[in-house]
Coordinates of C-alpha atoms in Angstrom, one line a residue:
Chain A
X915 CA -10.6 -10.2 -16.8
X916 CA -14.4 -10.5 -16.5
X917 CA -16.3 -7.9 -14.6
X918 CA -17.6 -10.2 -11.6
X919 CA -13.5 -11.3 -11.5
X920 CA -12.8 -7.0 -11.6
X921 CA -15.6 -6.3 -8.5
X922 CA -14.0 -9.3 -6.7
X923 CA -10.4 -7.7 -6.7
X924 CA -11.8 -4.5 -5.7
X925 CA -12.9 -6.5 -2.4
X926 CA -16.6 -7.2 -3.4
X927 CA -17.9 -11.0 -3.1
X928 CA -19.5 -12.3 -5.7
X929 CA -20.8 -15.4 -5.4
X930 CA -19.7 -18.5 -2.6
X931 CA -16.2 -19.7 -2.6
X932 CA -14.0 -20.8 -0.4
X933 CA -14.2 -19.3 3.0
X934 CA -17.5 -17.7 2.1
X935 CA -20.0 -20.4 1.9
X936 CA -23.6 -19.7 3.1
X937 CA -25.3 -22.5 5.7
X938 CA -27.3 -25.3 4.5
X939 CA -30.7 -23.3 3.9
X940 CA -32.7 -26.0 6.0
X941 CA -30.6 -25.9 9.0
X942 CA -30.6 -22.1 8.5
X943 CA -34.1 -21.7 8.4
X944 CA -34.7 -23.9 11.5
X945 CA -31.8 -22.6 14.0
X946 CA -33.0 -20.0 16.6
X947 CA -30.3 -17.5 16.9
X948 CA -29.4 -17.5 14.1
X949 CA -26.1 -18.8 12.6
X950 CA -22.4 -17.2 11.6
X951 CA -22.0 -16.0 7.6
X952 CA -18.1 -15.8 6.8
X953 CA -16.7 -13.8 3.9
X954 CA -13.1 -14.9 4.2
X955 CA -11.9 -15.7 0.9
X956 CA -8.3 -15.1 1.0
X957 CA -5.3 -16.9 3.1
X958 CA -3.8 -14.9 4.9
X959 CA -2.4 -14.9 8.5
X960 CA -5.5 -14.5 10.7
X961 CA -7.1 -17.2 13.2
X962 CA -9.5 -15.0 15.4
X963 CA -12.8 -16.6 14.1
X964 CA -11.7 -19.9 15.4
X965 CA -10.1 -19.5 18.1
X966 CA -13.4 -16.7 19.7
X967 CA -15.5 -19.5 18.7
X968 CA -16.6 -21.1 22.0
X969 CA -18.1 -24.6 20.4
X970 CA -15.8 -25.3 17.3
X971 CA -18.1 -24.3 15.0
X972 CA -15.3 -22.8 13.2
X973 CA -13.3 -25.2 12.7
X974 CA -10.0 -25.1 14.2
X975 CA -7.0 -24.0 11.9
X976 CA -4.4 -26.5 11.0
X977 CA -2.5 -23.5 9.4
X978 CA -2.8 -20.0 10.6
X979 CA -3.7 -18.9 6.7
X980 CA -6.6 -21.4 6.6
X981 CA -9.7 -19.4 5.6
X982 CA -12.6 -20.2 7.9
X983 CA -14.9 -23.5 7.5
X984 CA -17.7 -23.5 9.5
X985 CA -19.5 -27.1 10.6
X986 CA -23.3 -24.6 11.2
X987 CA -24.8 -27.2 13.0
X988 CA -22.5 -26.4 15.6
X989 CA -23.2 -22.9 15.6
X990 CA -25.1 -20.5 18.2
X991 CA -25.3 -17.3 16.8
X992 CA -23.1 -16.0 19.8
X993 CA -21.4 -13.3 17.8
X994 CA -17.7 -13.9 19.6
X995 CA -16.5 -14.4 16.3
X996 CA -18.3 -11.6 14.7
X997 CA -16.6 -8.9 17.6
X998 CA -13.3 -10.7 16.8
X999 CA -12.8 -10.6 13.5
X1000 CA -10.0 -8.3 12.4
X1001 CA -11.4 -7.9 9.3
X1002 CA -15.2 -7.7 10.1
X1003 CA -16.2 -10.6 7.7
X1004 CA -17.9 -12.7 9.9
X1005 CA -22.1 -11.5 10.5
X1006 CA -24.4 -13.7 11.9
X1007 CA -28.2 -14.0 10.4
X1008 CA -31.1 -15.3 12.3
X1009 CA -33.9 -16.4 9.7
X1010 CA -35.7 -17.5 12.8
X1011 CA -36.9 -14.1 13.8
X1012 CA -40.5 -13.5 12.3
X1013 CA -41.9 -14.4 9.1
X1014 CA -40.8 -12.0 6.7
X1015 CA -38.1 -10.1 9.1
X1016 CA -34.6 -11.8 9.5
X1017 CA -32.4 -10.9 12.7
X1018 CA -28.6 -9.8 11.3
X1019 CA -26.0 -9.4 14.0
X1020 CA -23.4 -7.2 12.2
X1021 CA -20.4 -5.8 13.8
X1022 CA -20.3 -1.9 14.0
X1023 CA -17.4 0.3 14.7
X1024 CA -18.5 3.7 13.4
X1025 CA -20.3 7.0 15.1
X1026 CA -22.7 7.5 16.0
X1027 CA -24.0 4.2 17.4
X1028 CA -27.3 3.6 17.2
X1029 CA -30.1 2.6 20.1
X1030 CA -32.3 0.3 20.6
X1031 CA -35.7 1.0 18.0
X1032 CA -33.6 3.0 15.3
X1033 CA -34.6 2.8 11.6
X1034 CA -31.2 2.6 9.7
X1035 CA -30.1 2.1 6.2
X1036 CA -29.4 -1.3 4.9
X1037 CA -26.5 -1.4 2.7
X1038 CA -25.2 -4.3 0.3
X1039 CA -21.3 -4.9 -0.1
X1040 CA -21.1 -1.8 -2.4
X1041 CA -22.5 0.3 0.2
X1042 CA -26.2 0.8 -1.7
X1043 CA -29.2 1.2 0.5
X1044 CA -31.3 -1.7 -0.4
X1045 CA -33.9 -1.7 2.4
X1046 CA -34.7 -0.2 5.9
X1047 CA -34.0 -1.6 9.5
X1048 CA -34.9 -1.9 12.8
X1049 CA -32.2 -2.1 15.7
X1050 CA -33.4 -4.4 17.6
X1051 CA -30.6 -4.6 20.1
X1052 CA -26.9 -3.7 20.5
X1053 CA -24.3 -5.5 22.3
X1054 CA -20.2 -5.2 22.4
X1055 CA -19.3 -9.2 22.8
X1056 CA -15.9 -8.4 23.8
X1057 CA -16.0 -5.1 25.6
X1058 CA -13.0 -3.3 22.8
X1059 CA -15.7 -1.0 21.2
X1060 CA -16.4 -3.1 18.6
X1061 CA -20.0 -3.6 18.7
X1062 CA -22.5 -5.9 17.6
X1063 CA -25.8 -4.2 16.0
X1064 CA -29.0 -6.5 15.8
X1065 CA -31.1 -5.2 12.8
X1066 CA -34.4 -7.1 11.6
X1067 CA -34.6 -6.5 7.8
X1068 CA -36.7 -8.2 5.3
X1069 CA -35.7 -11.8 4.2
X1070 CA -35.4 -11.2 1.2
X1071 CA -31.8 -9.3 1.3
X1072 CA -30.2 -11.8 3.3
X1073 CA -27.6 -12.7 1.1
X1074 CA -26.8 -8.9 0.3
X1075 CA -27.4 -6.9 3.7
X1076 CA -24.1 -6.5 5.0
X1077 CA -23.6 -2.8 6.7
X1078 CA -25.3 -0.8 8.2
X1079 CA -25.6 3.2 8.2
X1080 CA -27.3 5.3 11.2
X1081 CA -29.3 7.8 9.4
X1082 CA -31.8 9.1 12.0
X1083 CA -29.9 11.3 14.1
X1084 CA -31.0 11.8 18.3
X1085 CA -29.9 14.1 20.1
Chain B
X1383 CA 31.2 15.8 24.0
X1384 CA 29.2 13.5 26.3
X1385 CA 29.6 9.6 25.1
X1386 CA 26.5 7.2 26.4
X1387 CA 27.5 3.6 26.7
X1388 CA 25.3 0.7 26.6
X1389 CA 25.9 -3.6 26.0
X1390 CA 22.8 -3.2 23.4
X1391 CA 21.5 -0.3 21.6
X1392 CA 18.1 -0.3 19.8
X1393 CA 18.1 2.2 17.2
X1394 CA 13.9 3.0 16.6
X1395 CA 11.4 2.3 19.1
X1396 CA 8.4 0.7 16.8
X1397 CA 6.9 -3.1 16.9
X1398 CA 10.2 -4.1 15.6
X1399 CA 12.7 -2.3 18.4
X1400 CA 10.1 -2.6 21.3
X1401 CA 10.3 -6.3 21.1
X1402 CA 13.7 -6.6 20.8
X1403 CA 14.6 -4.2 23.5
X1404 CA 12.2 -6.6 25.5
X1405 CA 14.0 -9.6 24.4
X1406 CA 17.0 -8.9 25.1
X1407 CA 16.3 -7.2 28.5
X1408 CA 14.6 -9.8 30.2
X1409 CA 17.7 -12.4 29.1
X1410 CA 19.2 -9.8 31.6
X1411 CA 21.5 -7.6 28.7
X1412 CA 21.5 -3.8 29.3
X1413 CA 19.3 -2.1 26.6
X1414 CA 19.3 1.2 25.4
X1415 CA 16.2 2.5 22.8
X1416 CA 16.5 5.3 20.8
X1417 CA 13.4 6.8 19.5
X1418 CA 13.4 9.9 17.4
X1419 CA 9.5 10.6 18.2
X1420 CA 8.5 12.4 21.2
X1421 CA 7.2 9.1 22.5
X1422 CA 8.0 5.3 22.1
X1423 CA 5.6 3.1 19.7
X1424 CA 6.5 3.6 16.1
X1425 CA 3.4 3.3 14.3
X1426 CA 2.0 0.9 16.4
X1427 CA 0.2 3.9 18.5
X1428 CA -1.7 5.2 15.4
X1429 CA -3.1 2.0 14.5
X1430 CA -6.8 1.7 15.7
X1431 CA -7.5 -1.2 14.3
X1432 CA -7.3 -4.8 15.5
X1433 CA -4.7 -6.4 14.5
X1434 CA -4.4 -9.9 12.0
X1435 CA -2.1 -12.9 13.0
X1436 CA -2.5 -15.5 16.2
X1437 CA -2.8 -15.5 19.5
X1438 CA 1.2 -15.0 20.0
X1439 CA 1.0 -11.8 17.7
X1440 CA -1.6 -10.5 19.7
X1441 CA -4.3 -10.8 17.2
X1442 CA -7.8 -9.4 17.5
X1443 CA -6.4 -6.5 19.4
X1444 CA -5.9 -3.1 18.5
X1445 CA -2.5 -1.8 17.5
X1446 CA -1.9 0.8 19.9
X1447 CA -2.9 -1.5 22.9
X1448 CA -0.2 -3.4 21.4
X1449 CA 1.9 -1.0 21.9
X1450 CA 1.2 -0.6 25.7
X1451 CA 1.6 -4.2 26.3
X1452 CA 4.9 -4.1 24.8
X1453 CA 5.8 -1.0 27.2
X1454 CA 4.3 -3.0 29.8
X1455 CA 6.7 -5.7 29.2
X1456 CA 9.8 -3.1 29.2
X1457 CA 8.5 -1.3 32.3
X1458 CA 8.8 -5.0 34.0
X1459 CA 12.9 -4.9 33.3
X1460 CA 13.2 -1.1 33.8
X1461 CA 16.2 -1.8 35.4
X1462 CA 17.5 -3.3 32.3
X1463 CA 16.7 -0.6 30.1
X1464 CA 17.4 3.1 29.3
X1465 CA 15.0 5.1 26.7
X1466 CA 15.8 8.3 25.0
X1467 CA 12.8 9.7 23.6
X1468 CA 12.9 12.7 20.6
X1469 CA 16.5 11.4 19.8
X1470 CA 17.9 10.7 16.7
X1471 CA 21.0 8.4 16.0
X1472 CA 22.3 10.9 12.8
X1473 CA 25.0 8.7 12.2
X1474 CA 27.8 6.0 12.6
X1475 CA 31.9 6.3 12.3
X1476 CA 33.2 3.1 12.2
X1477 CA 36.6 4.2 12.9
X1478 CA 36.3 4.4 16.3
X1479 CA 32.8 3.0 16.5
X1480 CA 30.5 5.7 17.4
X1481 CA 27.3 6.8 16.9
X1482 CA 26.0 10.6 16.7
X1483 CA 23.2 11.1 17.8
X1484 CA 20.9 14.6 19.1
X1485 CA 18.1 15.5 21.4
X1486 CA 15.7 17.5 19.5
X1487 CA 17.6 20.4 18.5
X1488 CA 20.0 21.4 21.0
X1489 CA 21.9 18.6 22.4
X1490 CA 24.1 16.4 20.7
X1491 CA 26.2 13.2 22.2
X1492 CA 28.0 10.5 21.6
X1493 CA 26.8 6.8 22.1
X1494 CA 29.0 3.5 22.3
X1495 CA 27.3 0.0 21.9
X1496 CA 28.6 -3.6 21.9
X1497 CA 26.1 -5.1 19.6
X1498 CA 23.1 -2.9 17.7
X1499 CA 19.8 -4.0 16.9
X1500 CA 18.8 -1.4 13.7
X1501 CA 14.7 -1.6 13.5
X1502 CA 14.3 2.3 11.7
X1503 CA 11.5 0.7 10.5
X1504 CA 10.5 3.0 7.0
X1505 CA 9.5 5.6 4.7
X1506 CA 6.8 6.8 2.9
X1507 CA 7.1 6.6 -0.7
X1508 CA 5.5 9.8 -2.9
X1509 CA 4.4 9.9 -6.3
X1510 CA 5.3 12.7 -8.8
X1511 CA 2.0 14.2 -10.3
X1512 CA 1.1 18.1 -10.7
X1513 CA 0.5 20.0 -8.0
X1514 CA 1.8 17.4 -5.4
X1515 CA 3.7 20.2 -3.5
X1516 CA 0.1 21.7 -2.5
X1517 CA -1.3 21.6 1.3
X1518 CA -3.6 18.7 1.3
X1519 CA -1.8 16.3 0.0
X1520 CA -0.4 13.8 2.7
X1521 CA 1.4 10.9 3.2
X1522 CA -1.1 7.9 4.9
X1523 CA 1.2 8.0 8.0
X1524 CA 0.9 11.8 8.6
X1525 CA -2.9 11.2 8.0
X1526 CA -3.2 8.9 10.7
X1527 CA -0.8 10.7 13.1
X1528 CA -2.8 13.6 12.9
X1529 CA -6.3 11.5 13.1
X1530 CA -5.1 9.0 15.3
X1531 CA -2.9 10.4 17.8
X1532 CA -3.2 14.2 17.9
X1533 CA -7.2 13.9 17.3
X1534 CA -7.2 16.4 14.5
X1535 CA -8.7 15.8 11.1
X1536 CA -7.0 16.5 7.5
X1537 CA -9.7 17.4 5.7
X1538 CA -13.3 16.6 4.6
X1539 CA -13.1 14.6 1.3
X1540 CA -10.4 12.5 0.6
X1541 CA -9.0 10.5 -2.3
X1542 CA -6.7 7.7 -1.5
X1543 CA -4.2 7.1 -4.0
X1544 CA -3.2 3.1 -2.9
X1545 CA -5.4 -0.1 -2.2
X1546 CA -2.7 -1.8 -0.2
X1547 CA -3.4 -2.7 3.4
X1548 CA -2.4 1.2 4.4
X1549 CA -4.6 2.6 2.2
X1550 CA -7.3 0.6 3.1
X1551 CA -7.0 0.8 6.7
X1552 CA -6.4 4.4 6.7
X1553 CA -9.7 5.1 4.3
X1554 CA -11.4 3.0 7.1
X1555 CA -9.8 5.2 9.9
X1556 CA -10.9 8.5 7.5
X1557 CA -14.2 7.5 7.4
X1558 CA -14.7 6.1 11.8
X1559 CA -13.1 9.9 11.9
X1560 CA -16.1 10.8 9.8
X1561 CA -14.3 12.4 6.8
X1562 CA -16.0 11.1 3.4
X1563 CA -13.5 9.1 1.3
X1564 CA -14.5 10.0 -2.7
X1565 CA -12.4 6.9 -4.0
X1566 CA -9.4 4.9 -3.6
X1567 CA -7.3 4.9 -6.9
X1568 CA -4.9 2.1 -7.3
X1569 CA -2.8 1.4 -10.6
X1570 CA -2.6 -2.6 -10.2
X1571 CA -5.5 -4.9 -11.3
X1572 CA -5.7 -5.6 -8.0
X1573 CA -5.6 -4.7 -4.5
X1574 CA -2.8 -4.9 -2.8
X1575 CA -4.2 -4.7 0.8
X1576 CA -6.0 -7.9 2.5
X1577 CA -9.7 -9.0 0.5
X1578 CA -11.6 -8.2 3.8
X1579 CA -9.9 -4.4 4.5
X1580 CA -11.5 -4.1 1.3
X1581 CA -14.7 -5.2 1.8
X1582 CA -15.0 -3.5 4.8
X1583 CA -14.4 -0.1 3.1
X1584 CA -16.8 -1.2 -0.3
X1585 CA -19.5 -2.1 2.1
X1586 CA -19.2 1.6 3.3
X1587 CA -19.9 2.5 -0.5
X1588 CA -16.4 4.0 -1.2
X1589 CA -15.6 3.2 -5.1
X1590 CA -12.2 1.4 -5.4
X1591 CA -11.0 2.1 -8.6
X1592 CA -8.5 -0.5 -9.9
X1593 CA -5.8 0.5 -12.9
X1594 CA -6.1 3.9 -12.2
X1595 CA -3.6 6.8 -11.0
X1596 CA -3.7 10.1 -9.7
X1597 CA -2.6 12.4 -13.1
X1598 CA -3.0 15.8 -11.0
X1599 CA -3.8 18.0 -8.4
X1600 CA -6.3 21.0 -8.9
X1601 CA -5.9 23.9 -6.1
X1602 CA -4.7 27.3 -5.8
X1603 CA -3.3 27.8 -2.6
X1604 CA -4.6 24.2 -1.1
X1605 CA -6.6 20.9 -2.7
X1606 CA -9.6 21.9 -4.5
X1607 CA -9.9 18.3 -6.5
X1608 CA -7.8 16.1 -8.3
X1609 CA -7.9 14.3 -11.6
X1610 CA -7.8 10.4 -12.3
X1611 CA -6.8 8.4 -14.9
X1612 CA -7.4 5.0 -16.1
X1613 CA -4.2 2.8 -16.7
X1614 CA -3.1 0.2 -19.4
X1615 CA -1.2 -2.6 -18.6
X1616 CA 1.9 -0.8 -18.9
X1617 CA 0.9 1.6 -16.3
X1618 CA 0.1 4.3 -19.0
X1619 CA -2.2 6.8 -18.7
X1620 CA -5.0 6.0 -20.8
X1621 CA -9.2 7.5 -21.7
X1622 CA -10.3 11.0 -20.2
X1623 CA -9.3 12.1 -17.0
X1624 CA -12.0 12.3 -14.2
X1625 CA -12.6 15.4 -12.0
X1626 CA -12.8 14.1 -8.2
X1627 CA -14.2 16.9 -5.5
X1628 CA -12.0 16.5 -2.5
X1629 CA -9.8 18.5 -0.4
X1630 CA -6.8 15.5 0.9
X1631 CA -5.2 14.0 -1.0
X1632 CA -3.1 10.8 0.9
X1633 CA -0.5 9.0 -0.5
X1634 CA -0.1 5.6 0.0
X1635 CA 1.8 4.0 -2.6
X1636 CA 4.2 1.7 -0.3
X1637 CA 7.5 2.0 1.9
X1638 CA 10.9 2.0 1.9
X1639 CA 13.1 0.5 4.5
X1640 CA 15.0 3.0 6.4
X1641 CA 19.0 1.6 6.3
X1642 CA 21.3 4.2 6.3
X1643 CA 22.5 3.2 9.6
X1644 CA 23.4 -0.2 8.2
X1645 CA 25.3 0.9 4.9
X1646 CA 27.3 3.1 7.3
X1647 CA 28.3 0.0 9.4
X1648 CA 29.4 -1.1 6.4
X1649 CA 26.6 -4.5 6.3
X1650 CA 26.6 -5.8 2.7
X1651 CA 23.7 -4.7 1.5
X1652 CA 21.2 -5.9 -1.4
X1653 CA 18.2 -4.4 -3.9
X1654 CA 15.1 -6.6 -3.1
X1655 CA 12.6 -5.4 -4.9
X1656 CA 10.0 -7.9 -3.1
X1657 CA 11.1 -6.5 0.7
X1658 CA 10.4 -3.0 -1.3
X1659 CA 14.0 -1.7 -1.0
X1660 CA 18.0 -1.8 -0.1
X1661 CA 18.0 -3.9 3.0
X1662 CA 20.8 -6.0 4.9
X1663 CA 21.7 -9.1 4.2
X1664 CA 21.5 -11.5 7.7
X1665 CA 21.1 -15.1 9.2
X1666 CA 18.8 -16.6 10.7
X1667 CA 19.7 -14.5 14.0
X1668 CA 19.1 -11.2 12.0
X1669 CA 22.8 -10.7 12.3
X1670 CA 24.1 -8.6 9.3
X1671 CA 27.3 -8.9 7.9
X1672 CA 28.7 -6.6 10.8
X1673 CA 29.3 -9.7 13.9
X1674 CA 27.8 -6.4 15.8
X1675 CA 24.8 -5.2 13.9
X1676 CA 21.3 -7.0 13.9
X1677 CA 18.1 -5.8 11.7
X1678 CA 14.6 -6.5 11.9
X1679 CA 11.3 -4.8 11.8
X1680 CA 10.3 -2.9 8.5
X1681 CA 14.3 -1.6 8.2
X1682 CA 14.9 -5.3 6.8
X1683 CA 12.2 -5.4 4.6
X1684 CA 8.7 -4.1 4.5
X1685 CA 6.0 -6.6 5.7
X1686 CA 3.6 -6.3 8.2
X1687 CA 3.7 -5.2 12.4
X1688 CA 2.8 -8.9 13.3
X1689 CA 6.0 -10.4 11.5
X1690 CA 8.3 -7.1 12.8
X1691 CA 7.4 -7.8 16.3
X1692 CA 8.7 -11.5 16.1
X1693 CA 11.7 -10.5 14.2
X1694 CA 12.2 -8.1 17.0
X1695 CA 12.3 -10.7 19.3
X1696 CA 14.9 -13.0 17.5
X1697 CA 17.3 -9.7 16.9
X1698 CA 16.9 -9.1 20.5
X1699 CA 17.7 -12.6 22.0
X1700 CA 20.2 -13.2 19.2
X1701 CA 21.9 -9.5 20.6
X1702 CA 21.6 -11.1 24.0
X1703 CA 22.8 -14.4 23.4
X1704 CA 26.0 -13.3 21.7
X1705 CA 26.8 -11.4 24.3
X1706 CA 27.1 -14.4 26.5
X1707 CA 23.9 -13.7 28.2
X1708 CA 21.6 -16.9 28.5
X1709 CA 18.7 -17.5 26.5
X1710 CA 16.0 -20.4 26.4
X1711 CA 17.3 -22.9 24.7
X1712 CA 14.7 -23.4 21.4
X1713 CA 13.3 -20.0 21.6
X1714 CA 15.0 -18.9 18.0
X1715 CA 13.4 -21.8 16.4
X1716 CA 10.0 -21.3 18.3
X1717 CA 10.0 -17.1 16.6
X1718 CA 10.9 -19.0 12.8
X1719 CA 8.3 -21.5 13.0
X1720 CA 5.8 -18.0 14.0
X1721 CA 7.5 -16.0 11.2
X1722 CA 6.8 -19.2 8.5
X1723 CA 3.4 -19.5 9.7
X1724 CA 2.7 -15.8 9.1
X1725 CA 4.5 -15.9 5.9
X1726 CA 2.5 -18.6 4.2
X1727 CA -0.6 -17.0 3.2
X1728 CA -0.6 -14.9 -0.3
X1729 CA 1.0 -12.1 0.6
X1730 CA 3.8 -14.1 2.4
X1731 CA 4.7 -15.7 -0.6
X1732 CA 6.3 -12.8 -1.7
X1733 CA 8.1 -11.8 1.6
X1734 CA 9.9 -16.0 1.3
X1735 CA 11.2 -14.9 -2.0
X1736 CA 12.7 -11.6 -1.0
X1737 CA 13.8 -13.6 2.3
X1738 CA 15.2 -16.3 0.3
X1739 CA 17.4 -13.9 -1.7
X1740 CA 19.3 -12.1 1.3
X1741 CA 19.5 -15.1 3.8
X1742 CA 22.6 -16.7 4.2
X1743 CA 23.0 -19.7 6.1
X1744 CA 25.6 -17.9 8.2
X1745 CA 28.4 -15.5 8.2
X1746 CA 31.0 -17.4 10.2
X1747 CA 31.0 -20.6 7.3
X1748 CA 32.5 -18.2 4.6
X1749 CA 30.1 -19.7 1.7
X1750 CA 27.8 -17.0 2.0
X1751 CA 29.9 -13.9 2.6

């Protein structure tokens, strides 16, 4: 077993596959809000992605254990899905939001929560800080505590920002 | 001694006997749940986590609003049903067809039941290593009944010993609780748990540590640390061991389903190693051997809440319907199709199999029996 098959089983993605494809970069970079990332590569018995998502952007599941394809162009960036998923894979990333800054909407269920114009840690899917953030705004799509935190990061770790971690602390 | 009577009896009040005692309730049978906890839920209540599954599962919401939905639904029959809370059914004489069963410490009674639905859902499996009799270590479920229900924290470093979906879901508990997890051992090549519980715990920077075991336990009077080892195919301890800081140790290495009831109604029994234990063998109505014992839920093989609460429900209408009471014509094939549909995803494939090897077509044929 190779090393990338080794950090895969421990529950690390590396690289697209089935039900963790990244959007057609074009539409991507054109499509204000931003549009739904989904790292879903395993069947298993879960439909809350498709069924949240108000326009069918996720496609409908014929089976229950379908992982998630996504039609982007059909996407808002509303985040239902991202406050529905059971498993927190679904983020949504707005490359729309300023030049060099993307918009990530990434759900959040830890303490503390952060507020609006916090600096927090950007961390990749191994949990290393690889750049700062700005929290931009903070939403909970569903009102069941899972929230939605909007952090503008630097482009260039799209494909790797994934959590977040609140590291200035207010009283 | 006092004798309690009842048309149904639901021994365990979990996902599993909740649904069933709902089930068969609302086809208008009198139900009767016993629940050896201070409080009805099983381990739906500690589960903080939303839930996987569809719609009809109740998926996308948390476990323990689950569980109020489902008391919600036996409130609305109240009339129908009679809960004994912090009771424990201790045994069954088939002699003369009686169960024992005692109120916390002090009172004991008799209870009588035309047909019983058995969902004891299961036990926590332990692993032997040094030191394992040491305050701090826990088993996952007493982790997250102290986290999760009482509100009090085990420790402040934990190492999770088991990347199934317990394991993963209670490191992610740990660390909303904001208790540091050091690592998450686990001796397979892979984890057990669902891909996305264990990206969602990576992503928090906690190491999962595949092929690797807990060897032992460091601590004087409780957990100081704990060393790891790396494991060979055969499961072997193999390379240095590794010191890991920590003061829990949790324990969650899988389940067993809870069927002494059963063997003591005498319901032919069978070793499935891929339902994790000795469970019942039953039809399609999750009636057992004995024409007046039903199982679902973890006690007839482990799997997960979604799947107990639908096998729940055909126990409970099966309970219902053979005791002449009527049910809506369909409904039993409605709950399969549900149980199929969770079952065919990878980790379902091995729930068919063990399902395949105790399901009989049906008792009253003689082929199977």
């Amino acid at each position: 077993m190779d090393d990338m098959q080794k950090l895969f089983n421990s529950g690390v993605l590396t690289g697209e596959r089935e039900g963790a494809q990244l959007p057609p970069r074009e539409l991507w970079e054109s499509k204000k809000g931003g549009v739904v990332v989904v790292e879903c590569p395993q069947r298993i018995p879960c439909n809350p992605c498709a069924t949240s998502c108000p326009t069918g952007a996720i496609r409908p599941f014929k089976d229950i254990n379908d992982t998630p394809s996504v039609d982007h162009s059909l996407c808002t960036g509303c985040t239902l899905c991202v406050a529905s998923c059971p498993g927190l894979a679904c983020f949504v990333i707005d490359l729309t939001f300023s030049e060099d800054l993307a918009l990530f909407k990434l759900p959040y269920e830890m303490l503390p929560l952060p507020r609006k114009g916090d600096r927090v840690a950007c961390l990749n899917r191994v949990g290393e800080k690889i750049a700062e953030g700005t929290v931009e705004n903070i939403t909970q799509p569903r009102k069941d505590r899972t929230y939605v935190v909007h952090v503008s990061a630097p482009k260039t770790v799209v494909n790797d920002f994934r959590a977040i971690k609140v590291v200035e602390c207010h009283a | 001694m006092k004798t309690l009577s009842t048309e149904i009896l639901v021994i365990g009040g979990g996902a599993a006997g909740l649904s069933a005692a709902a089930e068969a309730a609302s086809a208008g049978a009198k139900v009767m749940v016993i629940e050896s906890d201070l409080h009805l839920g099983g381990q739906l209540v500690k589960q903080t986590h939303k839930f996987f599954g569809s719609k009809d599962e109740y998926a996308g919401t948390r476990g323990f609003k689950i569980a109020e939905i489902l008391l919600n639904e036996i409130e609305s029959c109240k009339d129908n049903v009679e809960i004994h809370e912090n009771t424990t059914v201790t045994g069954f004489y088939s002699e003369d067809k009686t169960f024992t069963a005692m109120r916390g410490e002090e009172s004991f009674f008799h209870i009588q039941a035309q047909k019983t639905i058995v969902a004891t859902g299961a036990q926590e499996r332990l692993i032997p290593f040094v030191n394992n009799d040491l305050p701090g270590v826990y088993g996952a479920g007493a982790v997250q009944t102290l986290m999760n229900v009482y509100g009090v924290i085990p420790g402040k470093r934990v190492l999770m010993v088991g990347a199934g979906n317990i394991g993963l879901i209670v490191s992610y508990q740990l660390m909303q609780a904001g208790v540091e997890v050091a690592a998450i051992v686990e001796a397979a090549p892979r984890i057990g748990g669902y891909w996305v519980h264990a990206a969602k715990v990576r992503r928090m920077g906690v190491p999962i540590l595949l092929g690797h075991s807990i060897k032992r336990a460091v601590g004087d009077r409780t957990i100081t640390g704990a060393y790891i080892t790396g494991l060979n195919e055969k499961f072997e301890p193999v390379g240095e061991e590794t010191f890991v800081d920590c003061d829990v140790i949790c324990i969650a290495v899988g389940l067993s389903p809870t069927t002494e009831i059963l063997s003591q109604a005498g319901c032919k029994m069978m070793y499935v190693p891929q339902l994790c234990g000795l469970v019942a063998r039953r039809d399609m109505s999750m009636k057992t051997s004995n024409p007046d014992f039903f199982t679902a839920g973890d006690a007839s093989g482990i799997e997960e809440a979604s799947a107990a609460m639908v096998e729940g429900r055909i126990a409970g209408l099966s309970a219902a319907s053979s005791l002449g009471y009527l049910t809506e014509h369909g409904k039993l094939d409605e709950y399969w199709s549900r149980l199929q549909s969770l079952r065919s995803g990878e980790a379902g494939a091995r729930i068919c199999q063990g399902i395949e090897c105790v399901l009989v077509n049906g008792w009253e044929d003689g082929r199977n029996g």
